[in-house]
């Protein structure tokens, strides 16, 4: 039997955020705006291209999540999505959010489909245990 030691990657950093849709939007409207409008807008920024190694959207299937939540004796969640940013450091990720163009162009778009005051940030490093 082979023994392996898992370590946190020190050359990569992730910021993950759980998102709640803007009140009045259906889940379908939230998903459509996020992937069709917001993703190209955000991805087009020079600071994003320069600083981020990865930008992922995780679209939560609330109906199926509710079924699984009940199996774990949990209440269904209000989260509709999770966004994941990966860079060489937290500073590089934060530079994106501090960028003037991000503030001017992307923030108004976010306000159209996300309850920004309900975003839950999760910050840290990761270790891949199983992966291809």
CSV table of N, CA and C in Angstrom, one decimal:
chain,number,residue,atom,x,y,z
A,1,UNK,N,0.8,-1.2,0.0
A,1,UNK,CA,0.0,0.0,0.0
A,1,UNK,C,0.9,1.2,0.0
A,2,UNK,N,0.6,2.2,-0.9
A,2,UNK,CA,1.3,3.4,-1.0
A,2,UNK,C,0.8,4.5,0.0
A,3,UNK,N,1.7,5.1,0.7
A,3,UNK,CA,1.3,6.2,1.6
A,3,UNK,C,1.6,7.5,0.9
A,4,UNK,N,0.7,8.5,1.0
A,4,UNK,CA,1.0,9.8,0.4
A,4,UNK,C,0.6,10.9,1.4
A,5,UNK,N,1.4,11.9,1.3
A,5,UNK,CA,1.1,13.1,2.2
A,5,UNK,C,0.5,14.2,1.3
A,6,UNK,N,-0.6,14.8,1.8
A,6,UNK,CA,-1.2,15.8,1.0
A,6,UNK,C,-0.8,17.2,1.7
A,7,UNK,N,-0.6,18.1,0.8
A,7,UNK,CA,-0.2,19.5,1.3
A,7,UNK,C,-1.0,20.5,0.6
A,8,UNK,N,-1.2,21.7,1.3
A,8,UNK,CA,-1.8,22.8,0.6
A,8,UNK,C,-0.9,23.4,-0.4
A,9,UNK,N,-1.5,23.7,-1.5
A,9,UNK,CA,-0.7,24.3,-2.6
A,9,UNK,C,-0.3,25.8,-2.2
A,10,UNK,N,1.0,26.1,-2.2
A,10,UNK,CA,1.4,27.4,-1.8
A,10,UNK,C,1.5,28.4,-3.0
A,11,UNK,N,1.4,27.9,-4.2
A,11,UNK,CA,1.6,28.8,-5.4
A,11,UNK,C,0.2,29.2,-6.0
A,12,UNK,N,-0.8,28.8,-5.4
A,12,UNK,CA,-2.2,29.1,-5.8
A,12,UNK,C,-3.1,29.5,-4.7
A,13,UNK,N,-4.0,30.4,-4.9
A,13,UNK,CA,-4.9,30.9,-3.9
A,13,UNK,C,-6.3,31.0,-4.5
A,14,UNK,N,-7.3,30.7,-3.7
A,14,UNK,CA,-8.7,30.7,-4.2
A,14,UNK,C,-9.5,31.6,-3.3
A,15,UNK,N,-10.4,32.3,-4.0
A,15,UNK,CA,-11.5,33.1,-3.3
A,15,UNK,C,-12.8,32.5,-3.9
A,16,UNK,N,-13.6,32.0,-3.1
A,16,UNK,CA,-14.9,31.5,-3.5
A,16,UNK,C,-16.0,32.3,-2.9
A,17,UNK,N,-17.1,32.6,-3.6
A,17,UNK,CA,-18.2,33.4,-3.1
A,17,UNK,C,-19.5,32.7,-3.4
A,18,UNK,N,-20.3,32.6,-2.3
A,18,UNK,CA,-21.6,32.0,-2.5
A,18,UNK,C,-22.6,33.2,-2.8
A,19,UNK,N,-23.4,33.0,-3.8
A,19,UNK,CA,-24.2,34.1,-4.3
A,19,UNK,C,-25.7,33.9,-4.2
A,20,UNK,N,-26.5,34.9,-3.8
A,20,UNK,CA,-27.9,34.9,-3.7
A,20,UNK,C,-28.5,35.8,-4.9
A,21,UNK,N,-29.4,35.3,-5.6
A,21,UNK,CA,-30.0,36.1,-6.7
A,21,UNK,C,-30.7,37.4,-6.2
A,22,UNK,N,-30.7,38.4,-7.0
A,22,UNK,CA,-31.4,39.6,-6.8
A,22,UNK,C,-32.8,39.3,-6.6
A,23,UNK,N,-33.4,39.9,-5.6
A,23,UNK,CA,-34.9,39.7,-5.3
A,23,UNK,C,-35.7,40.0,-6.5
A,24,UNK,N,-36.6,39.1,-6.9
A,24,UNK,CA,-37.5,39.3,-8.0
A,24,UNK,C,-37.0,38.5,-9.3
A,25,UNK,N,-35.8,38.0,-9.3
A,25,UNK,CA,-35.3,37.2,-10.4
A,25,UNK,C,-35.6,35.8,-10.2
A,26,UNK,N,-36.0,35.1,-11.2
A,26,UNK,CA,-36.1,33.6,-11.1
A,26,UNK,C,-34.7,33.0,-11.2
A,27,UNK,N,-34.6,31.8,-10.7
A,27,UNK,CA,-33.3,31.1,-10.8
A,27,UNK,C,-32.8,31.0,-12.3
A,28,UNK,N,-33.7,30.8,-13.2
A,28,UNK,CA,-33.4,30.8,-14.6
A,28,UNK,C,-32.8,32.1,-15.1
A,29,UNK,N,-33.5,33.2,-14.7
A,29,UNK,CA,-33.0,34.6,-15.1
A,29,UNK,C,-31.7,34.8,-14.5
A,30,UNK,N,-31.5,34.4,-13.2
A,30,UNK,CA,-30.2,34.6,-12.5
A,30,UNK,C,-29.1,33.9,-13.3
A,31,UNK,N,-29.3,32.6,-13.6
A,31,UNK,CA,-28.3,31.8,-14.3
A,31,UNK,C,-28.0,32.4,-15.7
A,32,UNK,N,-29.0,32.8,-16.4
A,32,UNK,CA,-28.8,33.3,-17.8
A,32,UNK,C,-28.0,34.6,-17.7
A,33,UNK,N,-28.4,35.5,-16.9
A,33,UNK,CA,-27.6,36.8,-16.8
A,33,UNK,C,-26.2,36.5,-16.4
A,34,UNK,N,-26.0,35.7,-15.4
A,34,UNK,CA,-24.6,35.4,-14.9
A,34,UNK,C,-23.7,34.8,-16.0
A,35,UNK,N,-24.2,33.8,-16.7
A,35,UNK,CA,-23.3,33.2,-17.7
A,35,UNK,C,-23.3,33.9,-19.0
A,36,UNK,N,-24.4,34.5,-19.5
A,36,UNK,CA,-24.4,35.1,-20.8
A,36,UNK,C,-24.0,36.6,-20.8
A,37,UNK,N,-24.3,37.3,-19.7
A,37,UNK,CA,-23.9,38.7,-19.7
A,37,UNK,C,-22.7,39.0,-18.8
A,38,UNK,N,-22.8,38.5,-17.6
A,38,UNK,CA,-21.7,38.9,-16.6
A,38,UNK,C,-20.4,38.2,-16.9
A,39,UNK,N,-20.4,37.0,-17.3
A,39,UNK,CA,-19.1,36.3,-17.5
A,39,UNK,C,-18.3,36.9,-18.6
A,40,UNK,N,-18.9,37.2,-19.8
A,40,UNK,CA,-18.1,37.9,-20.8
A,40,UNK,C,-17.6,39.3,-20.4
A,41,UNK,N,-18.5,40.0,-19.7
A,41,UNK,CA,-18.1,41.3,-19.3
A,41,UNK,C,-16.9,41.3,-18.3
A,42,UNK,N,-17.0,40.5,-17.3
A,42,UNK,CA,-16.0,40.3,-16.3
A,42,UNK,C,-14.7,39.8,-16.9
A,43,UNK,N,-14.8,38.8,-17.7
A,43,UNK,CA,-13.6,38.2,-18.4
A,43,UNK,C,-12.9,39.1,-19.3
A,44,UNK,N,-13.6,40.1,-19.8
A,44,UNK,CA,-13.0,41.0,-20.8
A,44,UNK,C,-12.0,42.1,-20.2
A,45,UNK,N,-12.1,42.2,-18.9
A,45,UNK,CA,-11.3,43.3,-18.2
A,45,UNK,C,-9.8,42.9,-18.3
A,46,UNK,N,-8.9,43.9,-18.6
A,46,UNK,CA,-7.5,43.6,-18.7
A,46,UNK,C,-7.0,43.1,-17.3
A,47,UNK,N,-7.4,43.7,-16.2
A,47,UNK,CA,-6.9,43.2,-14.9
A,47,UNK,C,-7.3,41.8,-14.6
A,48,UNK,N,-8.4,41.3,-15.1
A,48,UNK,CA,-8.8,39.9,-14.9
A,48,UNK,C,-7.9,39.0,-15.7
A,49,UNK,N,-7.7,39.4,-17.0
A,49,UNK,CA,-6.8,38.6,-17.8
A,49,UNK,C,-5.4,38.6,-17.3
A,50,UNK,N,-4.9,39.6,-16.6
A,50,UNK,CA,-3.6,39.7,-16.1
A,50,UNK,C,-3.4,39.0,-14.8
A,51,UNK,N,-4.4,39.0,-13.9
A,51,UNK,CA,-4.3,38.6,-12.5
A,51,UNK,C,-4.8,37.2,-12.2
A,52,UNK,N,-5.9,36.8,-12.9
A,52,UNK,CA,-6.5,35.5,-12.6
A,52,UNK,C,-6.0,34.4,-13.4
A,53,UNK,N,-5.8,33.2,-12.8
A,53,UNK,CA,-5.5,32.0,-13.4
A,53,UNK,C,-6.8,31.2,-13.8
A,54,UNK,N,-7.8,31.4,-13.0
A,54,UNK,CA,-9.0,30.7,-13.2
A,54,UNK,C,-10.2,31.5,-12.7
A,55,UNK,N,-11.3,31.4,-13.5
A,55,UNK,CA,-12.6,32.0,-13.1
A,55,UNK,C,-13.7,31.0,-13.4
A,56,UNK,N,-14.3,30.5,-12.4
A,56,UNK,CA,-15.3,29.4,-12.6
A,56,UNK,C,-16.7,29.9,-12.0
A,57,UNK,N,-17.7,29.5,-12.6
A,57,UNK,CA,-19.1,29.6,-12.1
A,57,UNK,C,-19.6,28.3,-11.8
A,58,UNK,N,-20.2,28.1,-10.6
A,58,UNK,CA,-20.9,26.9,-10.2
A,58,UNK,C,-22.3,27.2,-10.0
A,59,UNK,N,-23.2,26.7,-11.0
A,59,UNK,CA,-24.6,27.0,-10.9
A,59,UNK,C,-25.3,25.9,-10.1
A,60,UNK,N,-25.9,26.3,-9.0
A,60,UNK,CA,-26.5,25.4,-8.0
A,60,UNK,C,-27.9,25.0,-8.5
A,61,UNK,N,-28.1,23.7,-8.5
A,61,UNK,CA,-29.5,23.2,-8.9
A,61,UNK,C,-30.2,23.1,-7.5
A,62,UNK,N,-31.0,24.1,-7.3
A,62,UNK,CA,-31.7,24.2,-6.0
A,62,UNK,C,-32.7,23.1,-5.7
A,63,UNK,N,-33.3,22.6,-6.7
A,63,UNK,CA,-34.3,21.5,-6.4
A,63,UNK,C,-33.5,20.2,-6.0
A,64,UNK,N,-32.5,19.8,-6.7
A,64,UNK,CA,-31.7,18.7,-6.3
A,64,UNK,C,-31.0,18.9,-5.0
A,65,UNK,N,-30.5,20.1,-4.8
A,65,UNK,CA,-29.8,20.5,-3.6
A,65,UNK,C,-30.7,20.3,-2.4
A,66,UNK,N,-32.0,20.7,-2.5
A,66,UNK,CA,-32.9,20.5,-1.4
A,66,UNK,C,-33.2,19.1,-1.1
A,67,UNK,N,-33.2,18.2,-2.1
A,67,UNK,CA,-33.3,16.7,-1.8
A,67,UNK,C,-32.1,16.2,-1.0
A,68,UNK,N,-30.9,16.6,-1.5
A,68,UNK,CA,-29.7,16.1,-0.8
A,68,UNK,C,-29.7,16.8,0.6
A,69,UNK,N,-30.1,18.0,0.8
A,69,UNK,CA,-30.0,18.7,2.1
A,69,UNK,C,-30.9,17.9,3.1
A,70,UNK,N,-32.1,17.5,2.6
A,70,UNK,CA,-33.0,16.8,3.5
A,70,UNK,C,-32.3,15.4,4.0
A,71,UNK,N,-31.5,14.8,3.1
A,71,UNK,CA,-30.8,13.6,3.5
A,71,UNK,C,-29.9,13.8,4.6
A,72,UNK,N,-29.3,15.1,4.7
A,72,UNK,CA,-28.4,15.4,5.8
A,72,UNK,C,-29.1,16.2,6.9
A,73,UNK,N,-30.4,16.2,6.9
A,73,UNK,CA,-31.3,16.9,7.8
A,73,UNK,C,-30.9,18.4,7.9
A,74,UNK,N,-30.8,19.0,6.7
A,74,UNK,CA,-30.5,20.4,6.6
A,74,UNK,C,-31.7,21.1,5.8
A,75,UNK,N,-31.8,22.4,6.0
A,75,UNK,CA,-32.8,23.1,5.3
A,75,UNK,C,-32.2,23.5,3.9
A,76,UNK,N,-33.1,23.6,2.9
A,76,UNK,CA,-32.6,24.1,1.6
A,76,UNK,C,-31.9,25.4,1.7
A,77,UNK,N,-31.0,25.7,0.7
A,77,UNK,CA,-30.2,26.9,0.8
A,77,UNK,C,-30.8,28.0,-0.1
A,78,UNK,N,-30.5,29.2,0.2
A,78,UNK,CA,-30.9,30.3,-0.7
A,78,UNK,C,-29.8,30.6,-1.8
A,79,UNK,N,-28.6,30.0,-1.6
A,79,UNK,CA,-27.5,30.2,-2.6
A,79,UNK,C,-28.0,29.7,-3.9
A,80,UNK,N,-27.6,30.4,-5.0
A,80,UNK,CA,-28.0,30.0,-6.3
A,80,UNK,C,-26.7,29.8,-7.1
A,81,UNK,N,-25.6,30.2,-6.6
A,81,UNK,CA,-24.3,30.0,-7.3
A,81,UNK,C,-23.1,30.2,-6.5
A,82,UNK,N,-22.0,29.7,-7.0
A,82,UNK,CA,-20.7,29.9,-6.3
A,82,UNK,C,-19.7,30.3,-7.4
A,83,UNK,N,-19.0,31.4,-7.2
A,83,UNK,CA,-18.0,31.8,-8.1
A,83,UNK,C,-16.6,31.6,-7.5
A,84,UNK,N,-15.7,31.1,-8.3
A,84,UNK,CA,-14.4,30.7,-7.8
A,84,UNK,C,-13.3,31.5,-8.6
A,85,UNK,N,-12.5,32.2,-7.9
A,85,UNK,CA,-11.4,32.9,-8.5
A,85,UNK,C,-10.1,32.3,-8.1
A,86,UNK,N,-9.2,32.1,-9.0
A,86,UNK,CA,-7.9,31.5,-8.6
A,86,UNK,C,-6.8,32.4,-9.1
A,87,UNK,N,-5.7,32.6,-8.3
A,87,UNK,CA,-4.6,33.4,-8.7
A,87,UNK,C,-3.4,33.0,-7.9
A,88,UNK,N,-2.3,33.6,-8.2
A,88,UNK,CA,-1.0,33.3,-7.5
A,88,UNK,C,-1.0,33.8,-6.0
A,89,UNK,N,-1.9,34.7,-5.7
A,89,UNK,CA,-2.0,35.3,-4.4
A,89,UNK,C,-3.3,35.9,-4.1
A,90,UNK,N,-3.7,36.1,-2.9
A,90,UNK,CA,-4.9,36.8,-2.5
A,90,UNK,C,-4.8,38.3,-3.1
A,91,UNK,N,-3.6,38.9,-3.0
A,91,UNK,CA,-3.4,40.2,-3.4
A,91,UNK,C,-3.8,40.4,-4.9
A,92,UNK,N,-3.4,39.5,-5.7
A,92,UNK,CA,-3.8,39.5,-7.1
A,92,UNK,C,-5.3,39.5,-7.3
A,93,UNK,N,-6.0,38.7,-6.5
A,93,UNK,CA,-7.5,38.6,-6.6
A,93,UNK,C,-8.1,40.0,-6.2
A,94,UNK,N,-7.6,40.5,-5.1
A,94,UNK,CA,-8.1,41.7,-4.5
A,94,UNK,C,-7.9,42.9,-5.5
A,95,UNK,N,-6.8,42.9,-6.2
A,95,UNK,CA,-6.5,43.9,-7.2
A,95,UNK,C,-7.6,44.0,-8.2
A,96,UNK,N,-8.2,42.9,-8.6
A,96,UNK,CA,-9.3,42.9,-9.5
A,96,UNK,C,-10.4,43.7,-9.0
A,97,UNK,N,-10.8,43.5,-7.7
A,97,UNK,CA,-12.0,44.1,-7.1
A,97,UNK,C,-11.7,45.6,-6.8
A,98,UNK,N,-10.5,46.0,-6.7
A,98,UNK,CA,-10.1,47.4,-6.5
A,98,UNK,C,-9.9,48.1,-7.8
A,99,UNK,N,-9.9,47.5,-8.9
A,99,UNK,CA,-9.6,48.1,-10.2
A,99,UNK,C,-10.7,49.1,-10.5
A,100,UNK,N,-10.4,50.2,-11.1
A,100,UNK,CA,-11.3,51.3,-11.4
A,100,UNK,C,-12.3,50.8,-12.5
A,101,UNK,N,-11.9,50.1,-13.5
A,101,UNK,CA,-12.8,49.6,-14.5
A,101,UNK,C,-13.7,48.6,-14.0
A,102,UNK,N,-13.3,47.7,-13.1
A,102,UNK,CA,-14.2,46.7,-12.4
A,102,UNK,C,-15.3,47.5,-11.7
A,103,UNK,N,-14.9,48.5,-10.9
A,103,UNK,CA,-15.8,49.3,-10.1
A,103,UNK,C,-16.8,50.0,-11.0
A,104,UNK,N,-16.4,50.5,-12.1
A,104,UNK,CA,-17.2,51.3,-13.0
A,104,UNK,C,-18.1,50.5,-13.9
A,105,UNK,N,-17.6,49.3,-14.4
A,105,UNK,CA,-18.3,48.5,-15.4
A,105,UNK,C,-19.0,47.3,-14.8
A,106,UNK,N,-18.3,46.5,-13.9
A,106,UNK,CA,-18.8,45.2,-13.5
A,106,UNK,C,-19.7,45.4,-12.3
A,107,UNK,N,-19.4,46.2,-11.3
A,107,UNK,CA,-20.2,46.3,-10.1
A,107,UNK,C,-21.7,46.7,-10.5
A,108,UNK,N,-21.9,47.7,-11.4
A,108,UNK,CA,-23.3,47.9,-11.7
A,108,UNK,C,-24.0,46.7,-12.3
A,109,UNK,N,-23.3,45.9,-13.1
A,109,UNK,CA,-23.9,44.7,-13.7
A,109,UNK,C,-24.2,43.7,-12.5
A,110,UNK,N,-23.3,43.5,-11.6
A,110,UNK,CA,-23.6,42.6,-10.5
A,110,UNK,C,-24.8,43.0,-9.7
A,111,UNK,N,-25.0,44.3,-9.6
A,111,UNK,CA,-26.2,44.8,-8.8
A,111,UNK,C,-27.5,44.5,-9.5
A,112,UNK,N,-27.4,44.1,-10.8
A,112,UNK,CA,-28.6,43.7,-11.6
A,112,UNK,C,-29.1,42.3,-11.3
A,113,UNK,N,-28.2,41.4,-10.8
A,113,UNK,CA,-28.6,40.0,-10.7
A,113,UNK,C,-28.1,39.4,-9.4
A,114,UNK,N,-27.4,40.0,-8.5
A,114,UNK,CA,-26.9,39.5,-7.3
A,114,UNK,C,-27.2,40.4,-6.1
A,115,UNK,N,-27.6,39.8,-5.0
A,115,UNK,CA,-27.8,40.6,-3.7
A,115,UNK,C,-26.4,40.7,-3.1
A,116,UNK,N,-25.7,41.8,-3.5
A,116,UNK,CA,-24.3,41.9,-3.1
A,116,UNK,C,-24.1,41.9,-1.6
A,117,UNK,N,-25.0,42.4,-0.8
A,117,UNK,CA,-24.9,42.4,0.7
A,117,UNK,C,-25.0,41.0,1.3
A,118,UNK,N,-25.4,40.0,0.5
A,118,UNK,CA,-25.6,38.6,1.0
A,118,UNK,C,-24.5,37.7,0.4
A,119,UNK,N,-23.5,38.2,-0.2
A,119,UNK,CA,-22.4,37.4,-0.7
A,119,UNK,C,-21.6,36.8,0.5
A,120,UNK,N,-21.3,35.6,0.4
A,120,UNK,CA,-20.5,34.9,1.5
A,120,UNK,C,-19.2,34.5,0.9
A,121,UNK,N,-18.1,35.3,1.3
A,121,UNK,CA,-16.8,34.9,0.8
A,121,UNK,C,-16.1,33.8,1.6
A,122,UNK,N,-15.4,33.0,0.9
A,122,UNK,CA,-14.6,31.9,1.5
A,122,UNK,C,-13.2,32.0,0.9
A,123,UNK,N,-12.2,32.1,1.7
A,123,UNK,CA,-10.9,32.4,1.2
A,123,UNK,C,-9.9,31.3,1.7
A,124,UNK,N,-9.0,30.9,0.8
A,124,UNK,CA,-8.0,29.9,1.3
A,124,UNK,C,-7.2,29.3,0.2
A,125,UNK,N,-6.4,28.3,0.6
A,125,UNK,CA,-5.6,27.6,-0.3
A,125,UNK,C,-6.3,26.2,-0.4
A,126,UNK,N,-5.8,25.4,-1.3
A,126,UNK,CA,-6.5,24.1,-1.5
A,126,UNK,C,-5.4,23.0,-1.7
A,127,UNK,N,-5.9,21.8,-1.5
A,127,UNK,CA,-5.1,20.6,-1.8
A,127,UNK,C,-5.9,19.7,-2.6
A,128,UNK,N,-5.4,19.2,-3.7
A,128,UNK,CA,-6.1,18.3,-4.6
A,128,UNK,C,-5.8,16.9,-4.0
A,129,UNK,N,-6.8,16.1,-3.6
A,129,UNK,CA,-6.5,14.8,-3.0
A,129,UNK,C,-6.7,13.7,-4.1
A,130,UNK,N,-7.8,13.9,-4.9
A,130,UNK,CA,-8.0,13.0,-6.0
A,130,UNK,C,-8.3,13.9,-7.2
A,131,UNK,N,-7.6,13.6,-8.3
A,131,UNK,CA,-7.9,14.5,-9.5
A,131,UNK,C,-7.1,14.0,-10.7
A,132,UNK,N,-7.6,14.2,-11.8
A,132,UNK,CA,-6.9,13.9,-13.1
A,132,UNK,C,-6.4,15.1,-13.8
